[in-house]
Amino acid sequence: MELSGNTVLITGGTSGIGFAFAKRFINAGNTVIVCGRDEEKLHETKRQFPSIITRVCDVAHSEDRKALFEWITTHYPDVNALVNNAGMLKRFNMLEVNAVEEWEDYSKEITTNQEGAIHIAMMFAPYFAKKENAFMINITSFQAFTPDPFAPIYAATKAAIHSFTISLRHQLSKTPVKIVEVAPPLVNTSGYHDSAVPTDEFVEKVFQDLQQGKLEIGYGSSEASFRLSRDEIDENVKQIFQKKNNESFGS
């Protein structure tokens, strides 16, 4: 896979994994476009990397997604790569929330992580299929395979994107477009997870795997996640639940 000389769109590219990808693609000699909801964060990203192109877009809204596609294909028609990264995560106990009154707070996680990622991929798929060289990277998670019971919506949306990515890869198999799934482990995007993988270290490993032509990429425990048996998944989920349930009650 050619990792230089591309025009790359990264959704959710102003922080965390998305920002690390933006830096790495710039350093590899690519034109990088990032979008995000927060205009101030976009300005800060532009300040740090003047060559970067920014666009305000909330991928939870279909009109924003359509406008993003039309703007990029009009002004940057050479775009040939997508990092489908934008996402959000809520941890909660379903016995402690009011899903009647508060559903909108939770549905946004579905529209951002699942609907947004799928819609953007579907818009760019036929556009990329006409290119000589193109690729999409869908960011899922180890939770697509071993869900954290206290992040149920996040895990479900990432499992959906895993499934969608497989379908997308088969449908585009006779085109030049490479479809890649990247499933991060716990990554230290906020600076306070001592046991998490440093973000830049994770992205560097992803680049090494991309250079080798891998289409399913993890790191450490998440690398094994792609091939877990159902029994292994059930046992892992049980252990996660017990550990976090005990932590919640201070035992």
PDB file of N, CA, C and O in Angstrom, residues 94-138:
ATOM      1  N   MET A  94     -27.065   0.335  32.586  1.00  0.00           N
ATOM      2  CA  MET A  94     -28.410   0.478  32.041  1.00  0.00           C
ATOM      3  C   MET A  94     -29.495   0.490  33.110  1.00  0.00           C
ATOM      4  O   MET A  94     -30.618   0.926  32.856  1.00  0.00           O
ATOM      5  N   LEU A  95     -29.183   0.013  34.313  1.00  0.00           N
ATOM      6  CA  LEU A  95     -30.157   0.058  35.394  1.00  0.00           C
ATOM      7  C   LEU A  95     -30.200   1.424  36.068  1.00  0.00           C
ATOM      8  O   LEU A  95     -31.051   1.665  36.923  1.00  0.00           O
ATOM      9  N   GLU A  96     -29.272   2.298  35.670  1.00  0.00           N
ATOM     10  CA  GLU A  96     -29.175   3.600  36.328  1.00  0.00           C
ATOM     11  C   GLU A  96     -29.455   4.768  35.392  1.00  0.00           C
ATOM     12  O   GLU A  96     -29.240   5.921  35.764  1.00  0.00           O
ATOM     13  N   VAL A  97     -29.921   4.499  34.163  1.00  0.00           N
ATOM     14  CA  VAL A  97     -30.213   5.577  33.231  1.00  0.00           C
ATOM     15  C   VAL A  97     -31.704   5.595  32.931  1.00  0.00           C
ATOM     16  O   VAL A  97     -32.408   4.596  33.097  1.00  0.00           O
ATOM     17  N   ASN A  98     -32.167   6.738  32.475  1.00  0.00           N
ATOM     18  CA  ASN A  98     -33.570   6.898  32.082  1.00  0.00           C
ATOM     19  C   ASN A  98     -33.614   6.957  30.559  1.00  0.00           C
ATOM     20  O   ASN A  98     -33.470   8.027  29.959  1.00  0.00           O
ATOM     21  N   ALA A  99     -33.793   5.820  29.924  1.00  0.00           N
ATOM     22  CA  ALA A  99     -33.775   5.750  28.462  1.00  0.00           C
ATOM     23  C   ALA A  99     -35.029   6.345  27.837  1.00  0.00           C
ATOM     24  O   ALA A  99     -35.067   6.554  26.623  1.00  0.00           O
ATOM     25  N   VAL A 100     -36.046   6.616  28.646  1.00  0.00           N
ATOM     26  CA  VAL A 100     -37.249   7.278  28.133  1.00  0.00           C
ATOM     27  C   VAL A 100     -36.971   8.762  27.942  1.00  0.00           C
ATOM     28  O   VAL A 100     -37.237   9.337  26.883  1.00  0.00           O
ATOM     29  N   GLU A 101     -36.411   9.388  28.968  1.00  0.00           N
ATOM     30  CA  GLU A 101     -36.194  10.835  28.948  1.00  0.00           C
ATOM     31  C   GLU A 101     -34.850  11.240  28.343  1.00  0.00           C
ATOM     32  O   GLU A 101     -34.714  12.360  27.851  1.00  0.00           O
ATOM     33  N   GLU A 102     -33.872  10.340  28.374  1.00  0.00           N
ATOM     34  CA  GLU A 102     -32.502  10.730  28.016  1.00  0.00           C
ATOM     35  C   GLU A 102     -31.988  10.053  26.750  1.00  0.00           C
ATOM     36  O   GLU A 102     -30.789  10.075  26.486  1.00  0.00           O
ATOM     37  N   TRP A 103     -32.872   9.455  25.958  1.00  0.00           N
ATOM     38  CA  TRP A 103     -32.412   8.662  24.825  1.00  0.00           C
ATOM     39  C   TRP A 103     -31.547   9.456  23.847  1.00  0.00           C
ATOM     40  O   TRP A 103     -30.582   8.928  23.290  1.00  0.00           O
ATOM     41  N   GLU A 104     -31.858  10.726  23.624  1.00  0.00           N
ATOM     42  CA  GLU A 104     -31.091  11.508  22.658  1.00  0.00           C
ATOM     43  C   GLU A 104     -29.611  11.553  23.018  1.00  0.00           C
ATOM     44  O   GLU A 104     -28.748  11.575  22.132  1.00  0.00           O
ATOM     45  N   ASP A 105     -29.299  11.542  24.325  1.00  0.00           N
ATOM     46  CA  ASP A 105     -27.901  11.560  24.757  1.00  0.00           C
ATOM     47  C   ASP A 105     -27.178  10.285  24.334  1.00  0.00           C
ATOM     48  O   ASP A 105     -25.977  10.308  24.064  1.00  0.00           O
ATOM     49  N   TYR A 106     -27.918   9.195  24.272  1.00  0.00           N
ATOM     50  CA  TYR A 106     -27.308   7.906  23.940  1.00  0.00           C
ATOM     51  C   TYR A 106     -27.361   7.614  22.440  1.00  0.00           C
ATOM     52  O   TYR A 106     -26.462   6.970  21.892  1.00  0.00           O
ATOM     53  N   SER A 107     -28.405   8.097  21.785  1.00  0.00           N
ATOM     54  CA  SER A 107     -28.534   7.820  20.350  1.00  0.00           C
ATOM     55  C   SER A 107     -27.434   8.511  19.554  1.00  0.00           C
ATOM     56  O   SER A 107     -27.060   8.041  18.471  1.00  0.00           O
ATOM     57  N   LYS A 108     -26.898   9.606  20.078  1.00  0.00           N
ATOM     58  CA  LYS A 108     -25.840  10.303  19.338  1.00  0.00           C
ATOM     59  C   LYS A 108     -24.597   9.426  19.213  1.00  0.00           C
ATOM     60  O   LYS A 108     -23.837   9.530  18.242  1.00  0.00           O
ATOM     61  N   GLU A 109     -24.382   8.553  20.190  1.00  0.00           N
ATOM     62  CA  GLU A 109     -23.246   7.639  20.100  1.00  0.00           C
ATOM     63  C   GLU A 109     -23.432   6.675  18.923  1.00  0.00           C
ATOM     64  O   GLU A 109     -22.467   6.344  18.226  1.00  0.00           O
ATOM     65  N   ILE A 110     -24.661   6.252  18.683  1.00  0.00           N
ATOM     66  CA  ILE A 110     -24.942   5.365  17.551  1.00  0.00           C
ATOM     67  C   ILE A 110     -24.764   6.107  16.231  1.00  0.00           C
ATOM     68  O   ILE A 110     -24.123   5.610  15.302  1.00  0.00           O
ATOM     69  N   THR A 111     -25.325   7.310  16.140  1.00  0.00           N
ATOM     70  CA  THR A 111     -25.245   8.046  14.875  1.00  0.00           C
ATOM     71  C   THR A 111     -23.810   8.467  14.558  1.00  0.00           C
ATOM     72  O   THR A 111     -23.406   8.480  13.395  1.00  0.00           O
ATOM     73  N   THR A 112     -23.023   8.785  15.582  1.00  0.00           N
ATOM     74  CA  THR A 112     -21.633   9.178  15.344  1.00  0.00           C
ATOM     75  C   THR A 112     -20.786   7.978  14.939  1.00  0.00           C
ATOM     76  O   THR A 112     -20.126   7.984  13.897  1.00  0.00           O
ATOM     77  N   ASN A 113     -20.820   6.935  15.763  1.00  0.00           N
ATOM     78  CA  ASN A 113     -19.912   5.805  15.568  1.00  0.00           C
ATOM     79  C   ASN A 113     -20.315   4.890  14.419  1.00  0.00           C
ATOM     80  O   ASN A 113     -19.455   4.339  13.728  1.00  0.00           O
ATOM     81  N   GLN A 114     -21.606   4.712  14.243  1.00  0.00           N
ATOM     82  CA  GLN A 114     -22.086   3.707  13.293  1.00  0.00           C
ATOM     83  C   GLN A 114     -22.649   4.348  12.037  1.00  0.00           C
ATOM     84  O   GLN A 114     -22.107   4.169  10.943  1.00  0.00           O
ATOM     85  N   GLU A 115     -23.723   5.102  12.166  1.00  0.00           N
ATOM     86  CA  GLU A 115     -24.345   5.700  10.989  1.00  0.00           C
ATOM     87  C   GLU A 115     -23.379   6.626  10.259  1.00  0.00           C
ATOM     88  O   GLU A 115     -23.266   6.587   9.029  1.00  0.00           O
ATOM     89  N   GLY A 116     -22.661   7.455  11.029  1.00  0.00           N
ATOM     90  CA  GLY A 116     -21.728   8.396  10.408  1.00  0.00           C
ATOM     91  C   GLY A 116     -20.629   7.698   9.635  1.00  0.00           C
ATOM     92  O   GLY A 116     -20.348   8.030   8.472  1.00  0.00           O
ATOM     93  N   ALA A 117     -20.015   6.698  10.250  1.00  0.00           N
ATOM     94  CA  ALA A 117     -18.915   5.991   9.596  1.00  0.00           C
ATOM     95  C   ALA A 117     -19.390   5.249   8.351  1.00  0.00           C
ATOM     96  O   ALA A 117     -18.731   5.259   7.306  1.00  0.00           O
ATOM     97  N   ILE A 118     -20.553   4.594   8.442  1.00  0.00           N
ATOM     98  CA  ILE A 118     -21.074   3.836   7.307  1.00  0.00           C
ATOM     99  C   ILE A 118     -21.456   4.773   6.154  1.00  0.00           C
ATOM    100  O   ILE A 118     -21.113   4.525   4.992  1.00  0.00           O
ATOM    101  N   HIS A 119     -22.128   5.865   6.475  1.00  0.00           N
ATOM    102  CA  HIS A 119     -22.552   6.804   5.437  1.00  0.00           C
ATOM    103  C   HIS A 119     -21.345   7.393   4.706  1.00  0.00           C
ATOM    104  O   HIS A 119     -21.328   7.458   3.463  1.00  0.00           O
ATOM    105  N   ILE A 120     -20.339   7.817   5.458  1.00  0.00           N
ATOM    106  CA  ILE A 120     -19.152   8.407   4.828  1.00  0.00           C
ATOM    107  C   ILE A 120     -18.453   7.391   3.934  1.00  0.00           C
ATOM    108  O   ILE A 120     -18.050   7.690   2.804  1.00  0.00           O
ATOM    109  N   ALA A 121     -18.319   6.160   4.410  1.00  0.00           N
ATOM    110  CA  ALA A 121     -17.685   5.114   3.597  1.00  0.00           C
ATOM    111  C   ALA A 121     -18.483   4.859   2.323  1.00  0.00           C
ATOM    112  O   ALA A 121     -17.907   4.689   1.235  1.00  0.00           O
ATOM    113  N   MET A 122     -19.808   4.831   2.429  1.00  0.00           N
ATOM    114  CA  MET A 122     -20.643   4.555   1.260  1.00  0.00           C
ATOM    115  C   MET A 122     -20.565   5.683   0.232  1.00  0.00           C
ATOM    116  O   MET A 122     -20.628   5.437  -0.975  1.00  0.00           O
ATOM    117  N   MET A 123     -20.425   6.925   0.693  1.00  0.00           N
ATOM    118  CA  MET A 123     -20.291   8.035  -0.249  1.00  0.00           C
ATOM    119  C   MET A 123     -18.965   7.978  -0.993  1.00  0.00           C
ATOM    120  O   MET A 123     -18.903   8.207  -2.204  1.00  0.00           O
ATOM    121  N   PHE A 124     -17.896   7.660  -0.266  1.00  0.00           N
ATOM    122  CA  PHE A 124     -16.571   7.695  -0.892  1.00  0.00           C
ATOM    123  C   PHE A 124     -16.250   6.422  -1.679  1.00  0.00           C
ATOM    124  O   PHE A 124     -15.370   6.451  -2.549  1.00  0.00           O
ATOM    125  N   ALA A 125     -16.931   5.316  -1.402  1.00  0.00           N
ATOM    126  CA  ALA A 125     -16.591   4.051  -2.063  1.00  0.00           C
ATOM    127  C   ALA A 125     -16.632   4.148  -3.590  1.00  0.00           C
ATOM    128  O   ALA A 125     -15.646   3.806  -4.263  1.00  0.00           O
ATOM    129  N   PRO A 126     -17.725   4.607  -4.195  1.00  0.00           N
ATOM    130  CA  PRO A 126     -17.729   4.689  -5.659  1.00  0.00           C
ATOM    131  C   PRO A 126     -16.774   5.743  -6.201  1.00  0.00           C
ATOM    132  O   PRO A 126     -16.248   5.598  -7.313  1.00  0.00           O
ATOM    133  N   TYR A 127     -16.544   6.790  -5.421  1.00  0.00           N
ATOM    134  CA  TYR A 127     -15.596   7.834  -5.833  1.00  0.00           C
ATOM    135  C   TYR A 127     -14.176   7.280  -5.866  1.00  0.00           C
ATOM    136  O   TYR A 127     -13.422   7.481  -6.822  1.00  0.00           O
ATOM    137  N   PHE A 128     -13.800   6.535  -4.821  1.00  0.00           N
ATOM    138  CA  PHE A 128     -12.467   5.944  -4.744  1.00  0.00           C
ATOM    139  C   PHE A 128     -12.281   4.834  -5.773  1.00  0.00           C
ATOM    140  O   PHE A 128     -11.174   4.583  -6.244  1.00  0.00           O
ATOM    141  N   ALA A 129     -13.371   4.139  -6.096  1.00  0.00           N
ATOM    142  CA  ALA A 129     -13.279   3.005  -7.022  1.00  0.00           C
ATOM    143  C   ALA A 129     -12.785   3.427  -8.400  1.00  0.00           C
ATOM    144  O   ALA A 129     -12.277   2.596  -9.169  1.00  0.00           O
ATOM    145  N   LYS A 130     -12.902   4.712  -8.724  1.00  0.00           N
ATOM    146  CA  LYS A 130     -12.454   5.227 -10.025  1.00  0.00           C
ATOM    147  C   LYS A 130     -10.986   5.641 -10.010  1.00  0.00           C
ATOM    148  O   LYS A 130     -10.440   6.027 -11.042  1.00  0.00           O
ATOM    149  N   LYS A 131     -10.356   5.566  -8.823  1.00  0.00           N
ATOM    150  CA  LYS A 131      -8.952   5.970  -8.691  1.00  0.00           C
ATOM    151  C   LYS A 131      -8.032   4.814  -9.064  1.00  0.00           C
ATOM    152  O   LYS A 131      -8.418   3.647  -9.040  1.00  0.00           O
ATOM    153  N   GLU A 132      -6.780   5.157  -9.368  1.00  0.00           N
ATOM    154  CA  GLU A 132      -5.785   4.111  -9.611  1.00  0.00           C
ATOM    155  C   GLU A 132      -5.290   3.512  -8.303  1.00  0.00           C
ATOM    156  O   GLU A 132      -4.888   2.349  -8.254  1.00  0.00           O
ATOM    157  N   ASN A 133      -5.315   4.322  -7.242  1.00  0.00           N
ATOM    158  CA  ASN A 133      -4.833   3.878  -5.933  1.00  0.00           C
ATOM    159  C   ASN A 133      -5.684   4.553  -4.867  1.00  0.00           C
ATOM    160  O   ASN A 133      -5.834   5.780  -4.880  1.00  0.00           O
ATOM    161  N   ALA A 134      -6.268   3.778  -3.978  1.00  0.00           N
ATOM    162  CA  ALA A 134      -7.106   4.344  -2.929  1.00  0.00           C
ATOM    163  C   ALA A 134      -7.208   3.358  -1.775  1.00  0.00           C
ATOM    164  O   ALA A 134      -7.046   2.152  -1.954  1.00  0.00           O
ATOM    165  N   PHE A 135      -7.487   3.897  -0.588  1.00  0.00           N
ATOM    166  CA  PHE A 135      -7.713   3.019   0.562  1.00  0.00           C
ATOM    167  C   PHE A 135      -8.613   3.695   1.580  1.00  0.00           C
ATOM    168  O   PHE A 135      -8.698   4.925   1.658  1.00  0.00           O
ATOM    169  N   MET A 136      -9.313   2.863   2.341  1.00  0.00           N
ATOM    170  CA  MET A 136     -10.109   3.307   3.484  1.00  0.00           C
ATOM    171  C   MET A 136      -9.640   2.553   4.715  1.00  0.00           C
ATOM    172  O   MET A 136      -9.407   1.339   4.637  1.00  0.00           O
ATOM    173  N   ILE A 137      -9.537   3.260   5.811  1.00  0.00           N
ATOM    174  CA  ILE A 137      -9.216   2.651   7.095  1.00  0.00           C
ATOM    175  C   ILE A 137     -10.385   2.913   8.037  1.00  0.00           C
ATOM    176  O   ILE A 137     -10.674   4.069   8.371  1.00  0.00           O
ATOM    177  N   ASN A 138     -11.081   1.864   8.433  1.00  0.00           N
ATOM    178  CA  ASN A 138     -12.153   1.982   9.412  1.00  0.00           C
ATOM    179  C   ASN A 138     -11.588   1.653  10.791  1.00  0.00           C
ATOM    180  O   ASN A 138     -11.058   0.558  11.007  1.00  0.00           O
TER     181      ASN A 138
END
